[in-house]
Amino acid sequence: MRRLMAYLNPLNRLGVKRYSPIFPFLTTLLFGILSEIYTVVILKDPDSVGMYAIFLFLGIIVYFSFRNGILGGVAATTVTIGYYAYIIVSRNAPHQQKIVQWETTAVLATFYMLLAFVIGWLKQRIDLLIESEADERRRLQAIVEQLPVGVVITDNKGIVIQANRQLETIMGMKFPRGFIAGKNLPLHTAHKGKEITAAQAPLAAALSTGIAVVGKEFMLKRKDGREVYIRISASAIHNKEGKIIAAASIIHDITQQKENEKRKDDFVNMASHELKTPITSIRLYLDSLILKMKNASDKNAEKTLQSIRYQTERLQELVSDLLDVSRLQTGKLSFTKENFHINELVKETIEQLQATAKHHSLKLTAPPAIRVYADKFRIYQVVTNLITNAIKYSPGGTAITVRIRKQKNNAVISITDQGIGIAKDQHAKIFQRLYQVVGSKEKTFPGLGMGLYISKEILKRHGGRIWVESEIGKGSTFFFRLPLAKKKQEG
Ligand code: ADP
């Protein structure tokens, strides 16, 4: 019964370009025969066929024009007119009346034909439109399916509508109907491997906030036991009124790239360790030699040895920076936090650096005793790096001012130099790993671009941050912020 209803429902045939006149022809004929049986056999009153035949067949013509197009409508109309003619011929009405009946039939025939053409034509136009839209959709689906990156598209509730082949290869699983993006996916953070919640999954996050997630890295534990690293970008899709109607996400497999990075980090880590031991030994031997030379009072030889010692120290700093970068990359840099006076630490660092910076004058302005909660050695490293940079990048030899102040629950430390300065478009970049401002002038400065990256990462892990204000040629001020000492442990 349901199938018969579906077959008869003309709406089910929208977009289906099948316009056969056979079914309309036969059905209309059947109605004509039934009408004859009803009036002639059952009612035994052939003349009772009248108004109802006009409305019944009008309905049939409209129905078939809409169901089967122009051909369907014309077939139904032809049978109807044939039947009307049969009625006129088979009933014995007076001649005058017959002429009127023929005239009425001619008018009705014209009207029915017109109706069949107009409705049939409209139906065929709709079919064409639906078909071209479906074509467009199919083409888009085929493109998405064959893209070399993983793609998943969901509705506004996060239910997966389409997931392409590449995504299923990456994930090692099929996406069953009704699968909710993010849910039941063993997604972990790429760095520490911590499992994330369904709400933190990029698609879910993009859907709930409307803000796009760009290039976030995750680790996925597949059912087959493999761990794959993926980079996901997800974004909510809005309609013209700004309402979220869907979400889409692109997934890259970056496992290979991660493995290469790890190999490189392991190498840097190992190389730094290997280098550290001989350098430390050289320094120790030098120290003992310097002592011996002092006693022997050969001033020239002592000077040479001092230079070698200075160079060895630089080498040692470089190696330890390399080690720090590698530890940061692998998440192995550890911190021991305590409460301490930042003023004292900065003061001591300045005194130490002033001893070697003959052409610069280092000044400190600070209110009395500000205590912070941090890793003392790591903060010493940050301050040293910023003051060393201030000295290095103001070759003219000028004043360098260090300021400390309180701001809400933080201590803000600033280091101002009057050196070469940094162009605005470089301000964010200089904190990236191994980034150096390249320019004919700047190239003359030694360094590997690790200091600011290490400083930024150290501060990030303290809940603080670092930033710069600078104009090219007018010097720079580097700021960093640290949380003040914890109340409980104070006093
Ligand atoms: P390095 O100094 O070893 O090159 P850093 O990470 O400490 O590496 O600094 C990155 C870059 O930022 C430097 O190469 C330099 O171009 C720029 N920079 C840092 N500090 C200053 C400063 N005080 N004045 C001008 N440029 C600076």
mmCIF file of C-alpha atoms in Angstrom, residues 133-334:
data_model
loop_
_atom_site.group_PDB
_atom_site.id
_atom_site.type_symbol
_atom_site.label_atom_id
_atom_site.label_comp_id
_atom_site.label_asym_id
_atom_site.label_seq_id
_atom_site.Cartn_x
_atom_site.Cartn_y
_atom_site.Cartn_z
ATOM 1 C CA GLU A 133 21.445 21.387 -8.408
ATOM 2 C CA ALA A 134 21.909 17.682 -7.718
ATOM 3 C CA ASP A 135 24.668 17.604 -10.352
ATOM 4 C CA GLU A 136 26.431 20.463 -8.611
ATOM 5 C CA ARG A 137 26.158 18.701 -5.270
ATOM 6 C CA ARG A 138 27.450 15.434 -6.732
ATOM 7 C CA ARG A 139 30.406 17.208 -8.333
ATOM 8 C CA LEU A 140 31.293 18.878 -5.036
ATOM 9 C CA GLN A 141 30.996 15.579 -3.197
ATOM 10 C CA ALA A 142 33.292 13.917 -5.728
ATOM 11 C CA ILE A 143 35.887 16.679 -5.306
ATOM 12 C CA VAL A 144 35.785 16.426 -1.507
ATOM 13 C CA GLU A 145 35.953 12.632 -1.723
ATOM 14 C CA GLN A 146 39.130 12.678 -3.790
ATOM 15 C CA LEU A 147 41.019 15.485 -2.036
ATOM 16 C CA PRO A 148 44.436 14.351 -0.815
ATOM 17 C CA VAL A 149 43.710 15.694 2.702
ATOM 18 C CA GLY A 150 41.161 14.440 5.204
ATOM 19 C CA VAL A 151 37.875 16.345 5.110
ATOM 20 C CA VAL A 152 34.865 16.022 7.379
ATOM 21 C CA ILE A 153 31.640 17.980 7.078
ATOM 22 C CA THR A 154 28.997 18.013 9.790
ATOM 23 C CA ASP A 155 25.609 19.608 10.299
ATOM 24 C CA ASN A 156 25.136 22.286 12.958
ATOM 25 C CA LYS A 157 24.809 19.635 15.678
ATOM 26 C CA GLY A 158 28.151 18.065 14.800
ATOM 27 C CA ILE A 159 26.662 14.982 13.128
ATOM 28 C CA VAL A 160 28.923 13.810 10.310
ATOM 29 C CA ILE A 161 27.387 14.358 6.853
ATOM 30 C CA GLN A 162 30.441 13.543 4.806
ATOM 31 C CA ALA A 163 33.870 12.160 5.612
ATOM 32 C CA ASN A 164 36.185 11.557 2.683
ATOM 33 C CA ARG A 165 38.337 8.534 1.860
ATOM 34 C CA GLN A 166 41.603 10.177 2.897
ATOM 35 C CA LEU A 167 40.185 10.909 6.352
ATOM 36 C CA GLU A 168 39.149 7.299 6.794
ATOM 37 C CA THR A 169 42.672 6.231 5.771
ATOM 38 C CA ILE A 170 44.222 8.598 8.311
ATOM 39 C CA MET A 171 41.829 7.632 11.090
ATOM 40 C CA GLY A 172 41.828 3.942 10.204
ATOM 41 C CA MET A 173 38.067 3.804 10.661
ATOM 42 C CA LYS A 174 34.752 4.367 8.915
ATOM 43 C CA PHE A 175 32.408 7.096 10.068
ATOM 44 C CA PRO A 176 29.051 5.405 10.642
ATOM 45 C CA ARG A 177 25.785 7.247 10.123
ATOM 46 C CA GLY A 178 24.987 9.601 12.994
ATOM 47 C CA PHE A 179 28.623 9.745 14.118
ATOM 48 C CA ILE A 180 29.154 12.882 16.174
ATOM 49 C CA ALA A 181 32.412 14.662 15.385
ATOM 50 C CA GLY A 182 34.840 14.610 18.314
ATOM 51 C CA LYS A 183 32.829 12.133 20.403
ATOM 52 C CA ASN A 184 34.341 8.669 20.823
ATOM 53 C CA LEU A 185 37.506 9.799 19.050
ATOM 54 C CA PRO A 186 40.631 8.989 21.057
ATOM 55 C CA LEU A 187 42.211 12.405 20.420
ATOM 56 C CA HIS A 188 45.169 13.395 22.574
ATOM 57 C CA THR A 189 47.203 16.564 22.802
ATOM 58 C CA ALA A 190 50.228 16.292 20.516
ATOM 59 C CA HIS A 191 52.646 17.514 23.158
ATOM 60 C CA LYS A 192 51.917 15.550 26.323
ATOM 61 C CA GLY A 193 49.552 12.922 24.929
ATOM 62 C CA LYS A 194 46.727 13.885 27.318
ATOM 63 C CA GLU A 195 43.269 12.800 26.149
ATOM 64 C CA ILE A 196 41.030 15.739 25.271
ATOM 65 C CA THR A 197 37.295 16.037 25.972
ATOM 66 C CA ALA A 198 34.705 15.880 23.191
ATOM 67 C CA ALA A 199 34.031 19.617 23.635
ATOM 68 C CA GLN A 200 37.715 20.392 23.022
ATOM 69 C CA ALA A 201 37.684 18.613 19.663
ATOM 70 C CA PRO A 202 38.212 21.279 16.956
ATOM 71 C CA LEU A 203 34.868 20.780 15.179
ATOM 72 C CA ALA A 204 32.913 20.874 18.426
ATOM 73 C CA ALA A 205 34.854 23.950 19.544
ATOM 74 C CA ALA A 206 34.293 25.710 16.199
ATOM 75 C CA LEU A 207 30.580 24.895 16.351
ATOM 76 C CA SER A 208 30.070 26.081 19.912
ATOM 77 C CA THR A 209 32.126 29.268 19.664
ATOM 78 C CA GLY A 210 31.799 30.092 15.970
ATOM 79 C CA ILE A 211 35.550 30.800 15.957
ATOM 80 C CA ALA A 212 37.744 28.863 13.528
ATOM 81 C CA VAL A 213 40.411 26.531 14.887
ATOM 82 C CA VAL A 214 43.561 26.780 12.763
ATOM 83 C CA GLY A 215 46.295 24.158 12.487
ATOM 84 C CA LYS A 216 46.010 22.543 15.924
ATOM 85 C CA GLU A 217 48.085 19.399 16.378
ATOM 86 C CA PHE A 218 46.772 16.247 17.979
ATOM 87 C CA MET A 219 47.759 12.653 18.482
ATOM 88 C CA LEU A 220 45.229 9.997 17.616
ATOM 89 C CA LYS A 221 45.375 6.509 19.076
ATOM 90 C CA ARG A 222 43.895 4.334 16.349
ATOM 91 C CA LYS A 223 42.009 1.122 16.970
ATOM 92 C CA ASP A 224 44.835 -0.832 15.326
ATOM 93 C CA GLY A 225 47.197 0.519 17.980
ATOM 94 C CA ARG A 226 48.991 3.001 15.718
ATOM 95 C CA GLU A 227 49.605 6.505 16.996
ATOM 96 C CA VAL A 228 49.196 9.094 14.275
ATOM 97 C CA TYR A 229 49.872 12.799 14.545
ATOM 98 C CA ILE A 230 47.373 15.039 12.807
ATOM 99 C CA ARG A 231 46.954 18.736 12.211
ATOM 100 C CA ILE A 232 43.324 19.883 12.271
ATOM 101 C CA SER A 233 41.698 23.102 11.115
ATOM 102 C CA ALA A 234 37.978 23.473 11.665
ATOM 103 C CA SER A 235 35.501 26.197 11.030
ATOM 104 C CA ALA A 236 31.787 26.777 11.457
ATOM 105 C CA ILE A 237 29.865 27.652 8.293
ATOM 106 C CA HIS A 238 27.334 30.470 8.524
ATOM 107 C CA ASN A 239 24.376 31.281 6.304
ATOM 108 C CA LYS A 240 23.601 34.797 5.029
ATOM 109 C CA GLU A 241 21.860 35.652 8.311
ATOM 110 C CA GLY A 242 24.953 34.630 10.253
ATOM 111 C CA LYS A 243 23.394 31.467 11.700
ATOM 112 C CA ILE A 244 25.661 28.410 11.962
ATOM 113 C CA ILE A 245 24.391 25.781 9.516
ATOM 114 C CA ALA A 246 27.305 23.371 9.298
ATOM 115 C CA ALA A 247 30.953 22.867 10.114
ATOM 116 C CA ALA A 248 33.891 21.621 8.094
ATOM 117 C CA SER A 249 37.310 20.413 9.059
ATOM 118 C CA ILE A 250 40.540 19.603 7.232
ATOM 119 C CA ILE A 251 42.894 16.990 8.659
ATOM 120 C CA HIS A 252 46.543 16.486 7.647
ATOM 121 C CA ASP A 253 48.602 13.473 8.599
ATOM 122 C CA ILE A 254 51.824 14.908 10.034
ATOM 123 C CA THR A 255 53.192 11.700 11.576
ATOM 124 C CA GLN A 256 56.168 11.597 9.204
ATOM 125 C CA GLN A 257 56.960 15.243 9.813
ATOM 126 C CA LYS A 258 56.741 14.708 13.592
ATOM 127 C CA GLU A 259 59.116 11.766 13.380
ATOM 128 C CA ASN A 260 61.628 13.880 11.449
ATOM 129 C CA GLU A 261 61.315 16.678 13.997
ATOM 130 C CA LYS A 262 61.847 14.227 16.831
ATOM 131 C CA ARG A 263 64.925 12.803 15.148
ATOM 132 C CA LYS A 264 66.307 16.318 14.767
ATOM 133 C CA ASP A 265 65.551 17.200 18.402
ATOM 134 C CA ASP A 266 67.162 13.976 19.554
ATOM 135 C CA PHE A 267 70.217 14.814 17.497
ATOM 136 C CA VAL A 268 70.530 18.359 18.910
ATOM 137 C CA ASN A 269 70.044 16.967 22.395
ATOM 138 C CA MET A 270 72.698 14.313 21.936
ATOM 139 C CA ALA A 271 75.158 16.603 20.162
ATOM 140 C CA SER A 272 74.825 19.226 22.918
ATOM 141 C CA HIS A 273 75.476 16.606 25.592
ATOM 142 C CA GLU A 274 78.496 15.305 23.704
ATOM 143 C CA LEU A 275 79.894 18.834 23.294
ATOM 144 C CA LYS A 276 79.290 19.837 26.887
ATOM 145 C CA THR A 277 81.739 17.405 28.450
ATOM 146 C CA PRO A 278 84.893 18.327 26.452
ATOM 147 C CA ILE A 279 84.156 22.063 26.793
ATOM 148 C CA THR A 280 83.811 21.790 30.557
ATOM 149 C CA SER A 281 87.123 19.906 30.721
ATOM 150 C CA ILE A 282 88.865 22.510 28.553
ATOM 151 C CA ARG A 283 87.634 25.249 30.855
ATOM 152 C CA LEU A 284 88.896 23.483 33.935
ATOM 153 C CA TYR A 285 92.328 22.921 32.373
ATOM 154 C CA LEU A 286 92.425 26.562 31.288
ATOM 155 C CA ASP A 287 91.564 27.769 34.774
ATOM 156 C CA SER A 288 94.387 25.773 36.252
ATOM 157 C CA LEU A 289 96.779 26.962 33.506
ATOM 158 C CA ILE A 290 95.788 30.619 34.099
ATOM 159 C CA LEU A 291 96.551 30.176 37.759
ATOM 160 C CA LYS A 292 99.954 28.689 36.947
ATOM 161 C CA MET A 293 100.741 31.480 34.426
ATOM 162 C CA LYS A 294 99.795 34.124 37.001
ATOM 163 C CA ASN A 295 102.382 32.729 39.304
ATOM 164 C CA ALA A 296 104.901 32.555 36.485
ATOM 165 C CA SER A 297 103.911 36.220 35.749
ATOM 166 C CA ASP A 298 103.903 35.925 31.965
ATOM 167 C CA LYS A 299 101.282 38.570 31.228
ATOM 168 C CA ASN A 300 100.955 37.984 27.479
ATOM 169 C CA ALA A 301 100.378 34.270 27.779
ATOM 170 C CA GLU A 302 97.821 34.929 30.509
ATOM 171 C CA LYS A 303 95.918 37.351 28.232
ATOM 172 C CA THR A 304 95.788 34.745 25.483
ATOM 173 C CA LEU A 305 94.529 32.163 27.898
ATOM 174 C CA GLN A 306 91.868 34.599 29.208
ATOM 175 C CA SER A 307 90.641 35.074 25.619
ATOM 176 C CA ILE A 308 90.466 31.336 25.135
ATOM 177 C CA ARG A 309 88.539 31.084 28.383
ATOM 178 C CA TYR A 310 86.090 33.796 27.245
ATOM 179 C CA GLN A 311 85.507 32.006 23.937
ATOM 180 C CA THR A 312 85.017 28.701 25.729
ATOM 181 C CA GLU A 313 82.380 30.352 27.927
ATOM 182 C CA ARG A 314 80.511 31.590 24.811
ATOM 183 C CA LEU A 315 80.679 28.075 23.432
ATOM 184 C CA GLN A 316 79.330 26.723 26.690
ATOM 185 C CA GLU A 317 76.424 29.200 26.595
ATOM 186 C CA LEU A 318 75.622 28.234 23.033
ATOM 187 C CA VAL A 319 75.575 24.556 23.855
ATOM 188 C CA SER A 320 73.400 25.081 26.892
ATOM 189 C CA ASP A 321 70.975 27.213 24.788
ATOM 190 C CA LEU A 322 70.833 24.416 22.224
ATOM 191 C CA LEU A 323 70.073 21.950 24.997
ATOM 192 C CA ASP A 324 67.315 24.212 26.367
ATOM 193 C CA VAL A 325 65.703 24.573 22.942
ATOM 194 C CA SER A 326 65.729 20.833 22.494
ATOM 195 C CA ARG A 327 64.322 20.261 26.004
ATOM 196 C CA LEU A 328 61.571 22.806 25.327
ATOM 197 C CA GLN A 329 60.667 21.000 22.128
ATOM 198 C CA THR A 330 60.412 17.670 23.881
ATOM 199 C CA GLY A 331 58.697 19.104 26.967
ATOM 200 C CA LYS A 332 61.604 18.074 29.181
ATOM 201 C CA LEU A 333 62.614 21.468 30.579
ATOM 202 C CA SER A 334 61.787 21.312 34.278
#
